[in-house]
Coordinates of C-alpha atoms and ligand atoms in Angstrom, one line a residue:
M12 CA -148.6 -48.0 183.8
I13 CA -146.7 -50.8 181.4
F14 CA -144.0 -48.3 180.4
A15 CA -143.2 -47.5 183.9
S16 CA -142.9 -50.9 184.8
W17 CA -140.2 -51.6 181.3
L18 CA -138.3 -48.9 183.2
F19 CA -137.9 -50.4 186.2
T20 CA -137.0 -54.4 184.9
T21 CA -134.6 -52.6 182.7
R22 CA -133.1 -50.7 185.7
D23 CA -133.6 -53.9 187.7
T24 CA -131.7 -55.7 185.3
F25 CA -128.7 -52.5 185.1
F26 CA -128.4 -52.4 188.8
R27 CA -127.8 -56.2 188.5
K28 CA -124.9 -56.4 185.5
G29 CA -123.7 -53.3 187.7
T30 CA -122.5 -54.7 190.9
M31 CA -121.5 -58.3 188.9
R32 CA -119.0 -55.0 186.8
C33 CA -118.1 -53.8 190.1
A34 CA -117.0 -57.0 191.8
L35 CA -114.4 -57.3 189.8
R36 CA -112.6 -53.7 190.2
R37 CA -111.8 -52.1 193.2
S38 CA -114.9 -52.2 195.7
P39 CA -115.3 -48.7 197.7
S40 CA -115.4 -51.1 201.0
N41 CA -111.8 -52.0 200.0
V42 CA -110.5 -48.1 200.3
M43 CA -112.6 -47.6 203.4
T44 CA -110.3 -50.3 205.2
A45 CA -107.9 -47.6 207.2
H46 CA -110.6 -44.5 208.4
E47 CA -112.5 -48.5 209.0
N48 CA -109.9 -49.3 211.4
K49 CA -110.1 -45.9 213.1
T50 CA -113.9 -45.5 213.5
A51 CA -114.2 -49.1 215.1
L52 CA -112.4 -47.9 218.2
P53 CA -113.5 -45.3 220.9
L54 CA -111.6 -42.4 220.8
V55 CA -109.2 -42.8 223.3
H56 CA -108.2 -45.7 221.5
L57 CA -106.4 -43.4 219.2
G58 CA -105.7 -41.0 221.6
I59 CA -108.3 -38.4 221.4
T60 CA -109.1 -37.2 224.5
R61 CA -109.0 -32.8 223.3
P62 CA -111.6 -31.2 221.9
E63 CA -108.6 -29.8 219.3
E64 CA -107.8 -33.5 217.9
L65 CA -110.7 -33.7 216.1
S66 CA -111.0 -31.3 213.6
A67 CA -108.2 -33.1 211.9
L68 CA -109.2 -36.9 212.8
F69 CA -112.7 -35.7 211.0
A70 CA -110.6 -33.7 207.9
D71 CA -109.2 -37.0 207.0
L72 CA -112.6 -39.1 207.2
R73 CA -114.1 -36.0 204.6
G74 CA -110.9 -36.5 202.4
S75 CA -111.6 -40.2 202.3
F76 CA -115.1 -39.9 201.6
D77 CA -114.3 -37.6 198.9
A78 CA -111.9 -39.8 197.1
D79 CA -114.3 -41.9 197.6
C80 CA -117.2 -40.2 196.5
A81 CA -115.1 -39.2 193.2
S82 CA -114.5 -43.2 191.8
A83 CA -118.2 -43.8 192.7
H84 CA -119.2 -43.7 187.8
D85 CA -122.6 -45.5 187.8
E86 CA -125.2 -46.4 189.5
S87 CA -123.9 -50.2 191.0
S88 CA -120.9 -48.6 192.9
W89 CA -123.1 -45.3 193.5
K90 CA -125.3 -47.5 195.9
Q91 CA -122.3 -50.0 197.7
F92 CA -120.9 -46.1 198.0
R93 CA -123.2 -44.8 199.7
D94 CA -124.4 -48.7 201.9
A95 CA -120.6 -48.2 203.3
W96 CA -121.1 -44.2 204.3
L97 CA -125.0 -43.9 205.8
G98 CA -125.9 -47.6 205.9
R99 CA -127.8 -47.5 209.9
K100 CA -125.6 -50.8 210.7
S101 CA -122.4 -50.9 209.7
G102 CA -121.6 -47.8 207.9
V103 CA -119.1 -45.0 208.9
L104 CA -121.4 -42.5 210.2
T105 CA -123.1 -45.2 212.5
Q106 CA -119.9 -46.2 213.3
I107 CA -118.9 -42.9 214.7
T108 CA -121.6 -43.0 216.6
D109 CA -121.5 -46.0 218.0
N110 CA -118.0 -45.9 219.1
W111 CA -117.1 -42.4 218.9
L112 CA -119.7 -40.0 220.3
K113 CA -121.5 -42.6 222.9
P114 CA -118.6 -43.5 224.7
A115 CA -117.5 -40.1 224.6
T116 CA -116.1 -38.2 227.8
L117 CA -118.8 -35.2 228.6
E118 CA -115.0 -32.4 227.6
L119 CA -115.6 -34.4 223.6
K120 CA -119.1 -35.4 223.6
R121 CA -120.2 -31.8 222.0
A122 CA -117.2 -31.4 219.4
V123 CA -117.6 -35.2 217.9
G124 CA -121.7 -34.5 218.0
A125 CA -121.2 -31.3 215.9
S126 CA -118.5 -32.8 214.2
L127 CA -120.3 -35.8 213.0
N128 CA -123.1 -33.6 212.4
E129 CA -121.3 -31.7 210.2
L130 CA -119.6 -34.3 207.8
R131 CA -123.7 -36.1 208.1
A132 CA -124.4 -32.6 206.2
H133 CA -121.4 -33.3 203.7
V134 CA -122.2 -37.5 203.3
E135 CA -125.4 -36.5 202.9
S136 CA -125.4 -33.6 200.3
Q137 CA -122.7 -35.0 198.2
I138 CA -124.2 -38.5 198.4
E139 CA -126.8 -36.9 196.2
A140 CA -125.4 -34.2 194.1
R141 CA -123.1 -37.6 192.9
R142 CA -126.6 -39.5 192.4
A143 CA -128.3 -36.9 190.3
A144 CA -124.6 -36.8 188.8
I145 CA -124.8 -40.0 187.7
E146 CA -128.4 -40.3 186.1
S147 CA -128.4 -37.5 183.9
G148 CA -125.0 -38.4 182.9
S149 CA -126.5 -42.3 182.1
E150 CA -129.4 -40.6 180.9
K151 CA -127.5 -37.7 178.9
T152 CA -126.0 -41.1 177.1
A153 CA -129.8 -42.9 176.7
L154 CA -130.2 -39.4 174.7
A155 CA -127.3 -38.8 172.8
S156 CA -127.8 -43.2 170.9
E157 CA -131.3 -42.2 171.1
R158 CA -131.3 -39.7 169.1
I159 CA -133.4 -38.9 166.2
D160 CA -131.6 -36.6 163.7
L161 CA -134.7 -34.9 162.4
S162 CA -132.2 -33.1 159.7
L163 CA -131.7 -36.0 157.9
P164 CA -133.2 -36.9 154.7
G165 CA -135.6 -39.4 154.9
V166 CA -135.9 -42.8 153.0
I167 CA -138.1 -42.1 149.7
R168 CA -141.0 -44.6 148.7
P169 CA -141.5 -44.0 145.1
I170 CA -145.3 -44.0 144.6
G171 CA -146.0 -46.6 142.0
S172 CA -148.8 -46.3 139.8
Q173 CA -151.6 -48.4 140.1
H174 CA -151.1 -52.3 137.3
L175 CA -152.3 -51.7 133.9
I176 CA -154.8 -54.5 134.6
R177 CA -156.3 -52.8 137.5
Q178 CA -157.1 -48.9 135.3
V179 CA -159.3 -51.2 133.2
F180 CA -161.2 -53.0 135.7
Q181 CA -161.6 -49.0 137.0
E182 CA -162.4 -47.8 133.9
I183 CA -164.9 -50.9 133.0
E184 CA -166.5 -50.6 136.4
D185 CA -166.9 -46.9 135.9
I186 CA -168.8 -47.0 132.8
F187 CA -171.0 -49.5 134.6
F188 CA -171.7 -47.6 137.5
S189 CA -173.0 -45.0 135.1
I190 CA -175.9 -47.0 133.9
G191 CA -177.0 -48.3 137.9
F192 CA -174.2 -51.5 138.0
S193 CA -172.6 -52.9 141.2
V194 CA -169.3 -54.8 142.0
V195 CA -169.4 -58.2 143.1
E196 CA -166.6 -59.9 143.9
G197 CA -166.4 -63.7 145.1
P198 CA -163.7 -66.6 145.7
E199 CA -161.7 -67.5 143.3
I200 CA -160.6 -70.7 144.6
E201 CA -165.0 -73.2 143.8
T202 CA -166.6 -75.8 143.9
P203 CA -167.4 -78.1 140.2
Y204 CA -171.0 -76.9 140.9
Y205 CA -170.7 -72.8 141.1
N206 CA -168.8 -73.6 138.2
F207 CA -170.1 -75.8 136.6
E208 CA -173.1 -78.2 137.6
A209 CA -175.6 -75.0 138.7
L210 CA -174.4 -73.5 135.4
N211 CA -175.8 -76.0 133.7
I212 CA -172.7 -77.8 132.3
P213 CA -173.5 -81.1 134.0
E214 CA -170.0 -83.7 134.7
F215 CA -169.6 -84.9 130.9
H216 CA -170.6 -82.0 128.8
P217 CA -168.5 -81.0 126.3
V218 CA -167.2 -78.1 127.5
R219 CA -166.0 -78.9 130.3
D220 CA -162.4 -80.0 127.1
D221 CA -162.3 -76.4 127.2
M222 CA -161.7 -75.7 130.8
D223 CA -159.7 -79.2 131.9
T224 CA -158.6 -77.3 135.1
F225 CA -156.8 -76.7 137.8
Y226 CA -158.0 -78.9 140.5
L227 CA -156.5 -78.2 144.2
D228 CA -154.8 -81.4 146.2
L229 CA -157.4 -81.9 149.4
P230 CA -156.7 -84.3 152.0
K231 CA -158.0 -88.0 151.3
G232 CA -162.2 -87.7 153.3
A233 CA -163.0 -84.6 151.4
K234 CA -166.3 -83.4 151.1
T235 CA -165.9 -81.9 148.4
P236 CA -163.5 -81.1 145.1
L237 CA -162.1 -78.0 145.0
L238 CA -161.1 -75.6 142.0
L239 CA -159.5 -72.7 141.2
R240 CA -162.3 -71.3 138.4
T241 CA -162.5 -71.1 135.4
H242 CA -164.5 -68.0 134.4
T243 CA -166.7 -65.9 136.5
S244 CA -169.9 -66.6 135.6
P245 CA -170.1 -69.1 138.8
M246 CA -170.9 -65.8 140.7
Q247 CA -174.1 -65.5 138.2
I248 CA -175.4 -68.6 140.7
R249 CA -173.9 -67.2 144.2
T250 CA -175.3 -63.1 143.6
M251 CA -179.1 -65.1 142.1
E252 CA -179.0 -67.6 145.2
K253 CA -178.4 -63.6 147.4
Q254 CA -181.0 -61.2 145.8
K255 CA -183.8 -61.8 144.7
P256 CA -184.4 -59.6 140.8
P257 CA -184.8 -57.0 139.7
V258 CA -180.3 -58.0 139.7
R259 CA -177.5 -55.7 137.9
V260 CA -173.8 -56.3 138.9
I261 CA -170.6 -57.0 137.7
V262 CA -167.9 -59.1 138.6
P263 CA -164.5 -58.3 138.2
G264 CA -161.8 -61.1 139.2
K265 CA -159.0 -63.6 138.3
V266 CA -159.9 -66.8 136.4
Y267 CA -157.3 -70.1 136.0
R268 CA -157.0 -72.2 132.6
R269 CA -154.7 -74.8 131.9
D270 CA -153.4 -72.5 129.3
N271 CA -149.8 -73.0 126.9
P272 CA -148.3 -69.4 128.2
D273 CA -148.1 -67.8 124.2
A274 CA -148.4 -63.9 123.1
T275 CA -152.3 -64.3 123.6
H276 CA -152.6 -67.2 126.4
S277 CA -151.5 -67.4 130.2
F278 CA -153.3 -69.9 132.9
A279 CA -154.4 -67.1 134.9
F280 CA -156.0 -64.1 133.1
H281 CA -159.2 -61.3 133.9
Q282 CA -162.5 -61.1 133.4
I283 CA -166.0 -58.5 134.2
E284 CA -168.6 -60.9 134.2
G285 CA -171.7 -59.5 133.6
L286 CA -175.8 -59.8 134.7
A287 CA -178.3 -57.9 135.0
V288 CA -182.1 -59.7 135.5
D289 CA -184.9 -58.3 136.0
T290 CA -189.3 -59.2 135.5
D291 CA -189.0 -57.7 131.7
I292 CA -185.5 -57.6 130.2
T293 CA -185.3 -58.2 126.6
F294 CA -182.7 -58.5 123.9
C295 CA -182.8 -55.1 122.3
D296 CA -181.5 -53.7 126.9
F297 CA -179.5 -56.4 126.3
T298 CA -177.2 -55.5 123.1
G299 CA -178.2 -52.0 123.8
T300 CA -176.2 -51.8 127.0
I301 CA -173.0 -53.8 125.3
E302 CA -173.4 -51.0 122.5
Y303 CA -172.8 -48.4 125.1
F304 CA -169.7 -49.7 127.3
V305 CA -168.3 -50.6 124.4
K306 CA -168.7 -47.0 122.8
Q307 CA -167.6 -45.5 125.7
F308 CA -164.7 -47.9 126.3
F309 CA -163.6 -47.8 122.4
G310 CA -164.6 -44.5 121.3
P311 CA -168.7 -43.0 120.1
S312 CA -167.5 -44.1 116.2
V313 CA -166.7 -47.9 116.9
K314 CA -169.7 -50.4 115.5
T315 CA -170.5 -53.2 116.9
R316 CA -172.3 -56.6 115.9
F317 CA -172.6 -59.8 117.1
R318 CA -172.8 -63.5 115.8
P319 CA -173.8 -66.3 116.8
S320 CA -172.8 -68.3 119.9
Y321 CA -172.3 -71.4 122.2
F322 CA -172.6 -71.0 126.1
P323 CA -174.2 -74.4 128.5
F324 CA -175.9 -70.8 130.1
T325 CA -177.1 -69.0 127.8
E326 CA -179.7 -68.6 125.0
P327 CA -179.3 -67.7 122.5
S328 CA -175.3 -67.4 123.2
V329 CA -173.9 -64.5 121.1
E330 CA -169.9 -63.5 121.0
F331 CA -169.8 -60.0 120.1
D332 CA -167.7 -57.9 117.8
V333 CA -166.3 -54.2 117.6
S334 CA -165.1 -52.4 114.2
C335 CA -161.2 -52.6 114.7
P336 CA -160.5 -49.2 116.3
F337 CA -157.2 -48.9 114.1
C338 CA -158.4 -48.8 111.4
G339 CA -162.2 -47.2 111.5
G340 CA -163.3 -51.3 110.5
T341 CA -162.2 -50.3 106.9
G342 CA -159.6 -53.0 106.9
T343 CA -156.8 -51.3 105.6
A344 CA -153.9 -49.7 107.2
S345 CA -153.4 -46.0 106.8
G346 CA -150.4 -46.2 104.9
G347 CA -151.9 -48.3 102.9
G348 CA -151.5 -52.4 102.8
T349 CA -153.8 -54.5 105.7
C350 CA -154.4 -53.4 109.0
S351 CA -152.0 -55.7 111.1
K352 CA -154.2 -55.6 114.5
C353 CA -157.6 -56.7 112.6
K354 CA -155.9 -58.4 110.1
G355 CA -157.8 -57.1 107.2
A356 CA -161.4 -58.8 108.8
A357 CA -162.2 -54.5 110.0
W358 CA -163.6 -56.6 112.9
I359 CA -162.2 -58.1 116.0
E360 CA -163.9 -60.1 118.1
L361 CA -164.3 -59.1 121.4
F362 CA -166.5 -61.5 123.5
G363 CA -168.9 -63.9 124.7
A364 CA -172.6 -63.0 126.4
G365 CA -175.9 -64.3 125.7
M366 CA -179.6 -63.9 127.2
V367 CA -179.5 -66.3 131.1
D368 CA -180.8 -70.0 130.3
P369 CA -184.3 -70.2 131.7
A370 CA -182.1 -74.1 133.3
V371 CA -180.2 -71.2 135.0
Y372 CA -182.8 -70.2 136.8
G373 CA -183.9 -73.6 138.4
F374 CA -180.9 -74.0 139.6
V375 CA -181.4 -70.3 142.6
N376 CA -185.4 -70.5 142.5
Y377 CA -186.0 -67.8 140.6
D378 CA -189.2 -68.3 138.3
A379 CA -187.7 -68.9 134.8
K380 CA -191.6 -68.0 134.1
K381 CA -191.2 -64.4 134.7
V382 CA -187.7 -63.3 134.7
S383 CA -185.7 -62.7 132.0
G384 CA -181.6 -61.7 131.8
F385 CA -178.7 -61.2 129.9
A386 CA -174.6 -62.3 130.5
F387 CA -171.4 -61.2 129.7
G388 CA -168.1 -62.0 130.2
I389 CA -165.2 -60.0 129.3
G390 CA -161.9 -61.0 128.8
I391 CA -159.5 -57.6 130.5
D392 CA -156.5 -59.1 129.7
R393 CA -158.0 -58.8 125.7
L394 CA -159.3 -55.5 126.0
A395 CA -156.2 -54.2 127.3
M396 CA -154.0 -55.4 124.9
L397 CA -156.6 -53.8 121.9
K398 CA -156.9 -51.0 123.7
Y399 CA -153.4 -50.1 124.2
G400 CA -151.5 -51.8 121.4
I401 CA -150.2 -54.2 123.3
D402 CA -149.4 -57.3 121.4
D403 CA -148.2 -59.6 124.2
I404 CA -150.4 -60.8 127.6
Q405 CA -147.1 -62.6 129.0
V406 CA -145.9 -59.1 130.0
F407 CA -148.9 -58.3 132.5
F408 CA -148.0 -60.8 134.8
Q409 CA -143.6 -59.7 133.9
N410 CA -143.9 -56.9 136.4
D411 CA -141.0 -55.2 134.3
V412 CA -140.8 -51.6 135.2
R413 CA -140.0 -50.5 131.9
F414 CA -144.0 -52.1 130.9
L415 CA -145.6 -50.3 133.9
R416 CA -144.6 -46.9 133.6
Q417 CA -145.7 -46.9 130.2
F418 CA -149.5 -46.6 131.9
P419 CA -148.6 -44.0 135.0
Ligands
LIG516 N1 -167.9 -67.5 131.4 C1 -168.0 -67.4 129.6 C2 -166.8 -68.0 129.6 O1 -165.5 -67.2 130.2 C3 -167.7 -65.6 129.3 C4 -169.5 -65.7 129.8 C5 -170.1 -65.0 130.5 C6 -170.8 -66.4 128.1 C7 -171.5 -65.0 130.1 C8 -171.8 -66.0 128.4 C9 -172.7 -65.2 129.4 O2 -165.5 -67.9 128.4

C-alpha cells in the first residue's frame, strides 16, 4: 500500500511538472485551430451537401489527428491531446456529433455517422496505443537509470582482525570458563560508593591518592559525584549485591587513572577482575586457581609465587609473580648476559589479589562468619605485553595497522 501511494505521488508530481513544461511549448489545442473552426460549423456552412464530399473532410481530420498524436511525447501532452479529441464537452468528436451529425440532412446523416464511427475507432485506438508507448518509454528510461549492473565488481571491505587486547581477554575468559567462572560486565562510570567505600576505602584513606582520578563534571545539585572507574573491583560489590553465594565471576573491562602516558602507563587500560565466594573457599583454592591460570596462559613450565601486599578490600593481600617465561626463570638471557625482560630478577610481577576482606561482606549483606573467598585484578595490557614481547603500552591505543596486522 505504502509503495502504491508513493508511486501515486510521484506520478502526480510528474503530471504537474509536465503540464508546466507543456504550457511553454506548442499546445495541442493551438494545433487544432484549423479543424476546430470547421467542426464548429454545420456541414451546410462548409458547403457539404453530398455524402461523397465527406471522405475528403474526414481524411483531412484524420491527418491532423495523426500529426497531433505524433507530437504527444509525454504523459502531460498526451492528456491534453486526448482531451482535445475525446473530451466530452468540447472534444473534436463531440463537436462533430453536435455540429455535423445532429443537424445533418437525412441524406447525409448515415454517411456522417459511418465516417464518424470510423474516425472514433481510429482516434480511440491510436490514443490508447500512444499512451502505452509513452508509458513503456518512460518505464524504459526509469529502468535504464535505475539498472543495477550485477557484473560490476563489488566494493571489497577487508575484514579486520580482533585487537590483541580483545584476543587476550578472550584467552583469559576461556581459561576461567573451563573452571566454572562466568563473565559479567559493569559500568565504566561509577559512584564513589562502588569504586571506593564499599570496597573498604573510606573517603580519606591514603590509597585513594594512587587512584586520584577522573570525576565527571555534573550539573549543580547532582545527587552523587560520578567518576570513571579506577579498577574493575566495583563489580565485586555489584555482583554480590545481586547474587547470593556461591559466586564465581570474572569481569573484563576498561579502567581509567590519572597516569601520564609512557611506555608502561596509560590513562585508560584494561583489567579482568575475578571473584570467588563460597562457604568453604580456602587460601589453597585461591593459589591453586591462580597457578592453574598462569600455567594455562604462559605454558606449563612457568612457576608462580606470591608476596605480601596490601589492598583495603583483601586480607591477606598478595602480589603474584611468574617465573620469567623468556629466560626460563634463570635471569640470564640465552646468549649469556642479563635477561632484558626480567632484568635478571628471574621473576616478573603479574597482578594483585587476596582473600576477600570480611569488612567487604558487611557492605553486601553476606555473613562474614559463613563465607570466604578470593579476588584478583589482572592488568590485561601488561599481560599482553609480557606474552607477546611488546615494549610500549601506547601501541595498543594507536590503531597502527602495521602493529595490528601482526596479530591476525
Ligand atoms: N583492584 C586492584 C587494582 O586495580 C587489584 C585487585 C583486585 C587487588 C582484586 C586485589 C583483589 O589495583
